[in-house]
XYZ file of C-alpha atoms in Angstrom:
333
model
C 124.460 -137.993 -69.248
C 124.526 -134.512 -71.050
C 121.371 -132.392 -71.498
C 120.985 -129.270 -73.087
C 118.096 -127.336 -71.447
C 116.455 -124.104 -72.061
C 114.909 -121.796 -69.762
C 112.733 -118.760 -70.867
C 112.180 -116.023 -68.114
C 110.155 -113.205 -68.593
C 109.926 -109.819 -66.961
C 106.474 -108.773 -65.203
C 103.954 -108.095 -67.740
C 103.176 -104.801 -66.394
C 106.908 -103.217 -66.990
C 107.827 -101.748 -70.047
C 110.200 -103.190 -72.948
C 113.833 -103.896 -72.035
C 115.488 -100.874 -73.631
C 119.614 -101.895 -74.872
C 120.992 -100.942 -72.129
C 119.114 -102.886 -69.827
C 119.384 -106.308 -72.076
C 123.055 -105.744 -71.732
C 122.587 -105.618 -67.808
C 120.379 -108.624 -67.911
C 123.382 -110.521 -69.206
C 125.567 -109.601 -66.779
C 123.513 -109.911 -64.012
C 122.241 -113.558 -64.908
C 125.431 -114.695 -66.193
C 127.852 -113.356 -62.988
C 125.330 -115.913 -61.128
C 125.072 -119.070 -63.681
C 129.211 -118.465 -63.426
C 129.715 -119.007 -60.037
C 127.377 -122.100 -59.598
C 129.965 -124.814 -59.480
C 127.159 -128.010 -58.914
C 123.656 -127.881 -58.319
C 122.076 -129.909 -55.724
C 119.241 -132.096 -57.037
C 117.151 -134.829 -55.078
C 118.153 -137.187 -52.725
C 121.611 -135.345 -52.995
C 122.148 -136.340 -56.646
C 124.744 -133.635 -58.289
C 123.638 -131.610 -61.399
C 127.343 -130.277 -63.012
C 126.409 -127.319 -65.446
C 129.310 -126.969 -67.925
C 128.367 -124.098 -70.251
C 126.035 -121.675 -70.864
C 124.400 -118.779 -73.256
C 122.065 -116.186 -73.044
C 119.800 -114.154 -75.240
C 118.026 -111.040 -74.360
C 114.827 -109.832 -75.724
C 112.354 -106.813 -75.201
C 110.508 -108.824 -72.859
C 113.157 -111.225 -71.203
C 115.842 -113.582 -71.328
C 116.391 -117.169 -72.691
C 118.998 -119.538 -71.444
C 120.291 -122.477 -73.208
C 122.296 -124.291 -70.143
C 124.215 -127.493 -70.561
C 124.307 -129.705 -67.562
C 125.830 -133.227 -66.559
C 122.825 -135.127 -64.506
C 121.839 -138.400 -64.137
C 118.410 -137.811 -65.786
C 116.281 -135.840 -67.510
C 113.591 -135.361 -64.867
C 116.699 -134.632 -62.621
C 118.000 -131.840 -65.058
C 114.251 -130.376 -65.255
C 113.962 -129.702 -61.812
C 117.154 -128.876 -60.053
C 117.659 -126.290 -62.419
C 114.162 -124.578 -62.746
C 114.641 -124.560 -59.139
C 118.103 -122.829 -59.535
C 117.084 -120.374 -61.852
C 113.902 -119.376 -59.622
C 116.079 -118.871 -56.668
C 118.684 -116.540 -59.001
C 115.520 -114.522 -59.744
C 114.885 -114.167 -56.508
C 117.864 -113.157 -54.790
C 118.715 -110.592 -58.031
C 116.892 -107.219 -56.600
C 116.791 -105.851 -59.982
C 115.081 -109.017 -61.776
C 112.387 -108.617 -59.055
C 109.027 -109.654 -60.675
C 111.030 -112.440 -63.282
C 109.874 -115.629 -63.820
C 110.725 -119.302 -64.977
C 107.932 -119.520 -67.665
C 109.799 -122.872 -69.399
C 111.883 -125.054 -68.360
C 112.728 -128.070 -70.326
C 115.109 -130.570 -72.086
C 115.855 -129.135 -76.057
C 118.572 -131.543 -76.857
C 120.306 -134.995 -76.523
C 123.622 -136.293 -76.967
C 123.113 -136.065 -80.480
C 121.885 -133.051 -80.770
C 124.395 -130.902 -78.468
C 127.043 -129.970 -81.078
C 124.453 -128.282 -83.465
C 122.558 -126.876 -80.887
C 125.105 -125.081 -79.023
C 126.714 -123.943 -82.153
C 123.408 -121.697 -82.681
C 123.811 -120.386 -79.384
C 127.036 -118.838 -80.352
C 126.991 -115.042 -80.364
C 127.332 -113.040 -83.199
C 130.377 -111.161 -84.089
C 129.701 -107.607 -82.983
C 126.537 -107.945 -80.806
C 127.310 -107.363 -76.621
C 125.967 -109.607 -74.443
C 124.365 -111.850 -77.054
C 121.216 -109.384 -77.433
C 118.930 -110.704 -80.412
C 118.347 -108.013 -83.182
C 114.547 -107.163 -82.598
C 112.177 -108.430 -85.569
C 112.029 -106.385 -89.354
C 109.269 -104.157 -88.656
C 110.443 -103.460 -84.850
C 114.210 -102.879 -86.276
C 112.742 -100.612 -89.209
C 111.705 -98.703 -85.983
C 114.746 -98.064 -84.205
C 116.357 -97.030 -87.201
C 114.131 -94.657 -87.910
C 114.155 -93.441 -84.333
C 117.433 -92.733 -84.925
C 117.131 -90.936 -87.989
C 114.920 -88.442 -86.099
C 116.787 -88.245 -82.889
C 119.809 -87.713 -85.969
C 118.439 -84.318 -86.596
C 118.719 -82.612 -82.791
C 122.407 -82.455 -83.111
C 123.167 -79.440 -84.890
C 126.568 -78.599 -83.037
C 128.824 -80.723 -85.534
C 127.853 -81.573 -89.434
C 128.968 -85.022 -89.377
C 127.995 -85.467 -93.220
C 131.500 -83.392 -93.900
C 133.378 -85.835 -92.593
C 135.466 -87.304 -95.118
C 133.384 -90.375 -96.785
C 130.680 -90.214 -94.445
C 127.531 -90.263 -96.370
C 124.525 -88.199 -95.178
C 122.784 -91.743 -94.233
C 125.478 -92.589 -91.927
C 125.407 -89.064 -90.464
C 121.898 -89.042 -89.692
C 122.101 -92.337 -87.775
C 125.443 -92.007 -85.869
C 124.246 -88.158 -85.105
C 121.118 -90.069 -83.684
C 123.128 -92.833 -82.008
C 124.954 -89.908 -80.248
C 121.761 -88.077 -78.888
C 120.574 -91.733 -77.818
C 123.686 -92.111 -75.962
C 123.541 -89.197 -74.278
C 119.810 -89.571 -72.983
C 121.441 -93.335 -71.650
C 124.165 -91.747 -70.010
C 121.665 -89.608 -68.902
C 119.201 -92.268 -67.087
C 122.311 -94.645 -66.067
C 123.949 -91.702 -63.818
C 120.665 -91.148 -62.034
C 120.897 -94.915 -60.962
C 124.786 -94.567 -60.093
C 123.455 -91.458 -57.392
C 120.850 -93.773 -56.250
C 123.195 -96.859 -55.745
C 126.172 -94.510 -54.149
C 123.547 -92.944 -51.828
C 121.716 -95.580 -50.512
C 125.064 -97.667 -49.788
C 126.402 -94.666 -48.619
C 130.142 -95.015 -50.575
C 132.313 -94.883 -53.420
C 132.411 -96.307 -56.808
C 135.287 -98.879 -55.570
C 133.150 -100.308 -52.359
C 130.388 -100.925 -54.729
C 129.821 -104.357 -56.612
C 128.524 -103.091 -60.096
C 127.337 -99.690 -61.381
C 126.679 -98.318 -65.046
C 128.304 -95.326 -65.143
C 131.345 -95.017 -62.780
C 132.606 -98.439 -63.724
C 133.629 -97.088 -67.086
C 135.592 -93.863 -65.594
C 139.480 -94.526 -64.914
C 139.762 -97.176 -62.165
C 142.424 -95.399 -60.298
C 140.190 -92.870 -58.947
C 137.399 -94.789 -57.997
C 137.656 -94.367 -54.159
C 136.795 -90.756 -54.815
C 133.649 -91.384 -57.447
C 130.913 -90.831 -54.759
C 127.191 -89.597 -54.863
C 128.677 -85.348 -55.356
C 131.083 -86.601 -58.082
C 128.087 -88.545 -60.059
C 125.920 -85.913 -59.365
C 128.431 -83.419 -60.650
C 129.091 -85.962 -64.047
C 125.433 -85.322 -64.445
C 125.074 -81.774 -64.376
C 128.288 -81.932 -66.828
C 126.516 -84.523 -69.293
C 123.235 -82.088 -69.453
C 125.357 -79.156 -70.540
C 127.171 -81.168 -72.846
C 124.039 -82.205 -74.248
C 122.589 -79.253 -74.539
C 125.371 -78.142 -76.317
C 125.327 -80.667 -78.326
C 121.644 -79.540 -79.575
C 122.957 -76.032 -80.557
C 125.059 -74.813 -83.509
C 128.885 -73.371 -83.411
C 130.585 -76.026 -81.513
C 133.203 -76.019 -78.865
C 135.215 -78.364 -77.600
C 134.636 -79.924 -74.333
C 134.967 -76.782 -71.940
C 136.016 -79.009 -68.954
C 137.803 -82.459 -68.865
C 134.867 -84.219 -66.973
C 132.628 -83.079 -70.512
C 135.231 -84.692 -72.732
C 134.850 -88.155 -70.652
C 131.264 -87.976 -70.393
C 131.540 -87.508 -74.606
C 133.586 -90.757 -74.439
C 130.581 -92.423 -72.258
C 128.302 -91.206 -74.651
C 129.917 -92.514 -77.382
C 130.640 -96.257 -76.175
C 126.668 -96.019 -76.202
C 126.394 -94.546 -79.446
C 128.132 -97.787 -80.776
C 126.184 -100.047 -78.928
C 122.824 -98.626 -80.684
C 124.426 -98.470 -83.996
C 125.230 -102.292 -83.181
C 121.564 -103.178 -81.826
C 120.778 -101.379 -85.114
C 122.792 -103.302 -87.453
C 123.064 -100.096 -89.786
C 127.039 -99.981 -90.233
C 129.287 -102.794 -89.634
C 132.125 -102.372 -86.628
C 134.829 -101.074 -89.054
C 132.494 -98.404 -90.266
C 131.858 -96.965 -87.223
C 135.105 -97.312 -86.093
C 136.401 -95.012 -88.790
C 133.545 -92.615 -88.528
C 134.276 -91.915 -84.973
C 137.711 -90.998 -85.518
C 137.271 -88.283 -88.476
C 134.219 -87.392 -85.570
C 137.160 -87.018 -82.251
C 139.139 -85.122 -84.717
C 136.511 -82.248 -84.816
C 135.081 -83.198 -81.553
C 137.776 -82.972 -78.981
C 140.757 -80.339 -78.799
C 142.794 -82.623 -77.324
C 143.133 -86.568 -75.787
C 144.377 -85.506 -72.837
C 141.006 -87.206 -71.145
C 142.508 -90.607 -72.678
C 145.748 -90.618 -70.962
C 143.676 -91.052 -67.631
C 142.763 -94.699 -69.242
C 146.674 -95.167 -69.919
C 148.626 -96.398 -66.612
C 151.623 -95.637 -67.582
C 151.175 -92.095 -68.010
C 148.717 -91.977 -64.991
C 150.899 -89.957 -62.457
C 151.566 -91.464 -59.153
C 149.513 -88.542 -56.899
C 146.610 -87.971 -59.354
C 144.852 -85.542 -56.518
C 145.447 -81.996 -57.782
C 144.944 -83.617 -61.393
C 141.592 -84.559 -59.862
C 140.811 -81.743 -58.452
C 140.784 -80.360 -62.009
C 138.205 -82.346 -63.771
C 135.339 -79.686 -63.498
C 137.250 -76.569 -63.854
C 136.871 -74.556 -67.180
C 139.319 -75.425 -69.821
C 139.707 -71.967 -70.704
C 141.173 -70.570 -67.256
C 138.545 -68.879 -65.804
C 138.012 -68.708 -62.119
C 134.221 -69.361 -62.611
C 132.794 -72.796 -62.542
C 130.328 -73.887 -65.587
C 127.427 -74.607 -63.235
C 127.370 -73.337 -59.684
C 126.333 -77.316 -58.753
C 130.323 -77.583 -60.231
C 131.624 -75.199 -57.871
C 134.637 -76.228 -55.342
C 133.302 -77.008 -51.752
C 135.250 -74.342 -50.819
C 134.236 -72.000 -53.804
């Protein structure tokens, strides 16, 4: 027999409101675990087969709608709230999570309709809900004011780009730089306390995104360095008369910023995915000198000894002999 069940877990009550970012990793944290559960053990030995699943993130926790094959309902009930309490558990970042409900939704009958509302919608990552009216009235005004600290590009003369789009895509920007900002602090703290590089790592939010061929060499220096290079660029970012990036590592950590920038424009619902598509392209065209930071992405102009290429990523664009931050410096400097 088929049962649709849903689950709501909360985060403690004393912790703050799940900011995007964190929804997203929510997601991927619960759903790398509800993937790799084959069967589920329930009493007396009876098997529980979970066949699909969805998730939806909120400011204050996570709902799961989980389909399951079990011989009954009681069966389904407790097997999984039992799962799902031990997935809380063993997830160090969940710590403080709970199974607040934990119950049968649907029948037979029901499952087709109810799992089509699960579906995600086009565009959103992770199936995160949009927040509420008033709370998304918030955010976009947030944005609007965080819009107004980038005074390094004018992106109301782009092309069609209307001064409402402007304010909240310069606003996405400064958003995504303050996430880049928090996510590489957690990077150093993961790197450090495992004592390795990005590739002996299971998950982190920053390196992960960087080209895949160096990761043996992203340790805790390197992510300290992409720090110190995401401050200046933000910095500049907050003063007029513009510059390209002066170093290839401040061109990537743009990109980074960027893929955030979208993600709060999405979690905004203020432009629709082609919009913000094309806006970002009339923005790389003033933005960035050159692409040459996207070629690292493309494998098949990736050459086969990237070391000395490495070995470049902090150095001034310009050809000085001087670093951009003595924290940039070569070891042997």
């Amino acid at each position: 027999m088929e049962y649709l069940l849903t689950a709501e877990l909360t985060s403690p009550a004393d912790s703050q409101d799940l900011d995007p970012l964190q929804q997203v990793g929510v997601v991927s944290l619960l759903d790398s675990r509800l993937n790799s559960l084959v069967s589920i053990e329930g009493p007396d030995g009876t098997e529980i087969t979970p066949i699909e699943h969805s998730l939806k993130v909120h400011l204050g926790g996570a709902i799961v709608h989980w389909l399951l094959d079990a011989p009954a309902l009681v069966l389904a009930e407790d097997a999984t709230r039992t799962v799902l309490d031990q997935i809380l558990d063993e997830i160090e970042l969940l710590a403080g999570w709970e199974v607040k409900h934990c119950a049968v939704t649907a029948t037979d009958d029901q499952l087709a309709s109810a799992l089509a509302a699960t579906e995600p919608e086009p565009g959103l990552v992770g199936d995160v809900d949009h927040m509420p009216e008033e709370e998304l009235g918030d955010r976009r005004a947030r944005l609007l004011r965080a819009g107004e600290q980038l005074r390094a590009l004018d992106l109301g003369t782009l092309g069609d780009v209307t001064t409402e789009e402007a304010g909240y895509v310069a606003g996405a920007l400064m958003h995504g730089i303050e996430m880049l900002t928090d996510e590489l602090f957690g990077d150093i703290q993961l790197l450090e306390d495992e004592d390795a590089t990005a590739d002996e790592v299971e998950a982190l939010w920053v390196l992960d995104e960087l080209p895949e061929q160096y990761a043996d060499r992203y340790g805790p220096l390197f992510a300290k360095q992409l720090l110190v290079t995401t401050a200046i660029l933000g910095f500049r970012l907050t003063r007029p008369d513009w510059e390209p990036p002066l170093c290839l590592a401040e061109a990537l950590a743009l990109r980074l910023a960027k893929a955030r920038a979208e993600l709060e424009l999405d979690l905004a619902g203020v432009l629709d995915e082609d919009r913000v598509e094309h806006i970002f392209a009339l923005f790389d065209e003033i933005a960035f000198e050159n692409r040459d930071h996207e070629l690292l992405y493309d494998s098949d102009t990736v050459s086969v000894d990237p070391g000395a290429q490495f070995e470049e990523w902090f150095r001034p664009r310009t050809g000085g002999t001087r670093p951009l931050h003595p924290y940039l410096a070569d070891e042997d400097d």
